[in-house]
PDB file of C-alpha atoms in Angstrom:
ATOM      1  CA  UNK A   1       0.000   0.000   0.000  1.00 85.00           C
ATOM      2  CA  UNK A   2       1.260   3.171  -1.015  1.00 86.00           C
ATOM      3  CA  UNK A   3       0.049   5.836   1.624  1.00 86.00           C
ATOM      4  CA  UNK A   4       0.357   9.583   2.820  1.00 83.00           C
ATOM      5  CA  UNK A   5       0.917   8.852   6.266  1.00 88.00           C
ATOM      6  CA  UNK A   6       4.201   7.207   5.749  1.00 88.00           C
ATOM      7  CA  UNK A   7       5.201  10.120   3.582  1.00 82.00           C
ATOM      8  CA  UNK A   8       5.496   8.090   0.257  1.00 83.00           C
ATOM      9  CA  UNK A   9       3.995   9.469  -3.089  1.00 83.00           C
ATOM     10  CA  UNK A  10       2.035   7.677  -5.896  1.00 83.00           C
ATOM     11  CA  UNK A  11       4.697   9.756  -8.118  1.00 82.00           C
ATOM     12  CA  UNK A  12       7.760   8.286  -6.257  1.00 75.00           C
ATOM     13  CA  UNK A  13       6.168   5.177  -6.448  1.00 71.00           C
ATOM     14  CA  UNK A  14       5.243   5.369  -9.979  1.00 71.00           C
ATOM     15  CA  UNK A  15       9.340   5.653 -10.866  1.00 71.00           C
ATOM     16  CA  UNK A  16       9.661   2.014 -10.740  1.00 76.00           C
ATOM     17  CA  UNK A  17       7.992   1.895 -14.675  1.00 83.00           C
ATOM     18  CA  UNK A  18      11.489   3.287 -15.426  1.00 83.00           C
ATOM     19  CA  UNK A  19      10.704   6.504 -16.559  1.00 86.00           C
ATOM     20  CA  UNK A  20      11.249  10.142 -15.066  1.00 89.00           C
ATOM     21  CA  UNK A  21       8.308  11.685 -13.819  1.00 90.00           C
ATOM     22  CA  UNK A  22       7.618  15.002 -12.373  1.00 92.00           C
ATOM     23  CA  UNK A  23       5.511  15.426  -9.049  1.00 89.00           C
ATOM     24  CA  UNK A  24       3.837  18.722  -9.025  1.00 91.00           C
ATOM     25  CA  UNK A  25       3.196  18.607  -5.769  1.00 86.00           C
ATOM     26  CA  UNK A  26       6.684  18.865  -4.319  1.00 87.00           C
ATOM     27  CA  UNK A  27       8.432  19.475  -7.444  1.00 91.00           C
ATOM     28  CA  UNK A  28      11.038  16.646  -7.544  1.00 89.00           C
ATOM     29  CA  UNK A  29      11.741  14.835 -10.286  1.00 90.00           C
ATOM     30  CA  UNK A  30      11.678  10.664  -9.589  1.00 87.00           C
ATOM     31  CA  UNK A  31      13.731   8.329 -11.749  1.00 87.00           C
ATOM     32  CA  UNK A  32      15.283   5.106 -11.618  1.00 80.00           C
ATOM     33  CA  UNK A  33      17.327   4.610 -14.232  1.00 79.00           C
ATOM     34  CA  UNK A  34      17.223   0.740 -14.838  1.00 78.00           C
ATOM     35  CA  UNK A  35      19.990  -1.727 -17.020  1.00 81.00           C
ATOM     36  CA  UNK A  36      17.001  -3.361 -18.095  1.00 77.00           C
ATOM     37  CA  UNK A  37      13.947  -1.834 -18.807  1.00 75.00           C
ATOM     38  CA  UNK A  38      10.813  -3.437 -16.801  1.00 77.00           C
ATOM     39  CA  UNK A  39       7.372  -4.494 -18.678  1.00 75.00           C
ATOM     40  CA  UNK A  40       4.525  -2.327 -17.370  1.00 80.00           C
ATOM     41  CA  UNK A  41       1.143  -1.136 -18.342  1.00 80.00           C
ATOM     42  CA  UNK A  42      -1.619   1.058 -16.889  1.00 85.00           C
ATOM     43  CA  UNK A  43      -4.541  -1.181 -17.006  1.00 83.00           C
ATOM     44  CA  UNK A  44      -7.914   0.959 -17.281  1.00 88.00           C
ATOM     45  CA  UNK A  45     -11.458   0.966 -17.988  1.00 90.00           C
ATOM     46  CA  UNK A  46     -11.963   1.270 -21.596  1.00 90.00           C
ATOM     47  CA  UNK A  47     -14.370   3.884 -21.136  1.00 95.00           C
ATOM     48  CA  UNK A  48     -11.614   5.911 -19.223  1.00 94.00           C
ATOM     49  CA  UNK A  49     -10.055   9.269 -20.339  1.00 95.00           C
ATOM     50  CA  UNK A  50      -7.426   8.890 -23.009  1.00 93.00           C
ATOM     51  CA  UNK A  51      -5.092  10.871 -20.507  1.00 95.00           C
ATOM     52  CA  UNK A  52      -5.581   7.744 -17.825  1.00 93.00           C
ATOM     53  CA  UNK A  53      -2.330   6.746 -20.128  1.00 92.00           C
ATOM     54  CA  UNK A  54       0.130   9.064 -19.544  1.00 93.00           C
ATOM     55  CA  UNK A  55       1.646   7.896 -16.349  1.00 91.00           C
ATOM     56  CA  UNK A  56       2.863  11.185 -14.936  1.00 92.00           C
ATOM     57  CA  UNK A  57      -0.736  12.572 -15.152  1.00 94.00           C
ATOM     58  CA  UNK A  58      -2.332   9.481 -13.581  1.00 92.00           C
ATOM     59  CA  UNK A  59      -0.246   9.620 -10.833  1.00 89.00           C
ATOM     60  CA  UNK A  60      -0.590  13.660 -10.283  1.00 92.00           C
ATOM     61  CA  UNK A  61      -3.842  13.003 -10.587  1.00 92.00           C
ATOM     62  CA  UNK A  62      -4.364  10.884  -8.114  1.00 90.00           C
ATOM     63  CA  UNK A  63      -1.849  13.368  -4.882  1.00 87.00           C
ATOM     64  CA  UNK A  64      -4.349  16.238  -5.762  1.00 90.00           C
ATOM     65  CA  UNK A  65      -7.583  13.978  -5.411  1.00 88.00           C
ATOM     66  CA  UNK A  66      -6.652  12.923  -2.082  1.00 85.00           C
ATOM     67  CA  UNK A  67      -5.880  15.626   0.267  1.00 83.00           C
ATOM     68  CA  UNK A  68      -6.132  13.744   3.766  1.00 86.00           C
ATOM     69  CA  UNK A  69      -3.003  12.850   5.742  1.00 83.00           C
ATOM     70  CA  UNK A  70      -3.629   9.291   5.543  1.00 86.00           C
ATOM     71  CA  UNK A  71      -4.385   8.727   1.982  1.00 87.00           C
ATOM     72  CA  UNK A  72      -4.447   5.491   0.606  1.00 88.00           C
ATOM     73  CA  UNK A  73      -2.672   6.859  -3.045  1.00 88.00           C
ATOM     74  CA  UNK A  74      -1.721   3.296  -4.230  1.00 84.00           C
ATOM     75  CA  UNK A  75      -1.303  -0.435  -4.091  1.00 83.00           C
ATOM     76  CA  UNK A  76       1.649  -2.026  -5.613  1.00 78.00           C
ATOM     77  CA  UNK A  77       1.959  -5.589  -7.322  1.00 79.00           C
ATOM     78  CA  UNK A  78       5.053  -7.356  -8.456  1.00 75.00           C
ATOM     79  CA  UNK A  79       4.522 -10.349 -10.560  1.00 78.00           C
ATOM     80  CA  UNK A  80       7.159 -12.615 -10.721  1.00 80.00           C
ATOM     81  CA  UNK A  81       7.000 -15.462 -13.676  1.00 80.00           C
ATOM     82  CA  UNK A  82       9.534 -18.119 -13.973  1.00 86.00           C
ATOM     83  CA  UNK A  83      13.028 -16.896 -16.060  1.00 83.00           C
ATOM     84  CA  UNK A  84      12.752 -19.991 -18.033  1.00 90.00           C
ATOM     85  CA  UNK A  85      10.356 -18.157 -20.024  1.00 85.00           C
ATOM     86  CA  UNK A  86      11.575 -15.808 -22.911  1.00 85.00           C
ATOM     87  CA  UNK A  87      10.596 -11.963 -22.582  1.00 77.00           C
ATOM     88  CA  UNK A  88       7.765 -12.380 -25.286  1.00 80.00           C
ATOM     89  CA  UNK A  89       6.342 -15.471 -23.856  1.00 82.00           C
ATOM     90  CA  UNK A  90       5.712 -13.131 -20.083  1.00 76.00           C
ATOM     91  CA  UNK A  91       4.578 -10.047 -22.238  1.00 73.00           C
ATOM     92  CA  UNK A  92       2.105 -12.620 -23.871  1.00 67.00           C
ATOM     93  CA  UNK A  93       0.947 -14.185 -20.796  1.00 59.00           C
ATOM     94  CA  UNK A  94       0.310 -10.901 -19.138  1.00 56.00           C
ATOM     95  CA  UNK A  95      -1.854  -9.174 -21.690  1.00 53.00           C
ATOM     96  CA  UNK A  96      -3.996 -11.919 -22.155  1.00 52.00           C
ATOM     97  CA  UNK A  97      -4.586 -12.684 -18.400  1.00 47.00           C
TER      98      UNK A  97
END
């Protein structure tokens, strides 16, 4: 769980995707740069906002909706599938999931 109370930030969070994203609301810029660059994907609604894809919007999005000390901003899930697989077969298996 990503939360406000123990002074983490969806933003922060969001800089394990491997890209550099700005958080408006304190002005740093997160990034993490990577040797190899991980698999990720926003998965929405698809009657969502085309924005909902840009990652540094979602996740500014999300600090200014919640303005309470002990916001719950995000839950994080690491999948791990067996490295026997190639890189194409775990892209594969994830979309279709």
């Amino acid at each position: 769980m990503i939360t406000r109370s123990k002074g983490q930030s969806s933003v922060a969070a969001a800089y394990r995707s491997g890209e550099r994203l700005e958080d408006e609301r304190t002005g740093e810029t997160k990034f993490y740069k990577r040797e190899v660059q991980p698999e990720t994907m926003i998965l929405a609604p698809s009657n969502s906002p085309s924005w909902i894809n840009d990652r540094e919007r979602l996740w500014n999005e999300v600090e200014q909706s919640e303005k309470r000390k002990n916001s719950q901003l995000a839950r994080e899930i690491n999948i791990a599938l067996p490295k026997e697989i190639s890189n194409d077969q775990q892209t594969y298996n994830i979309q279709i999931s």
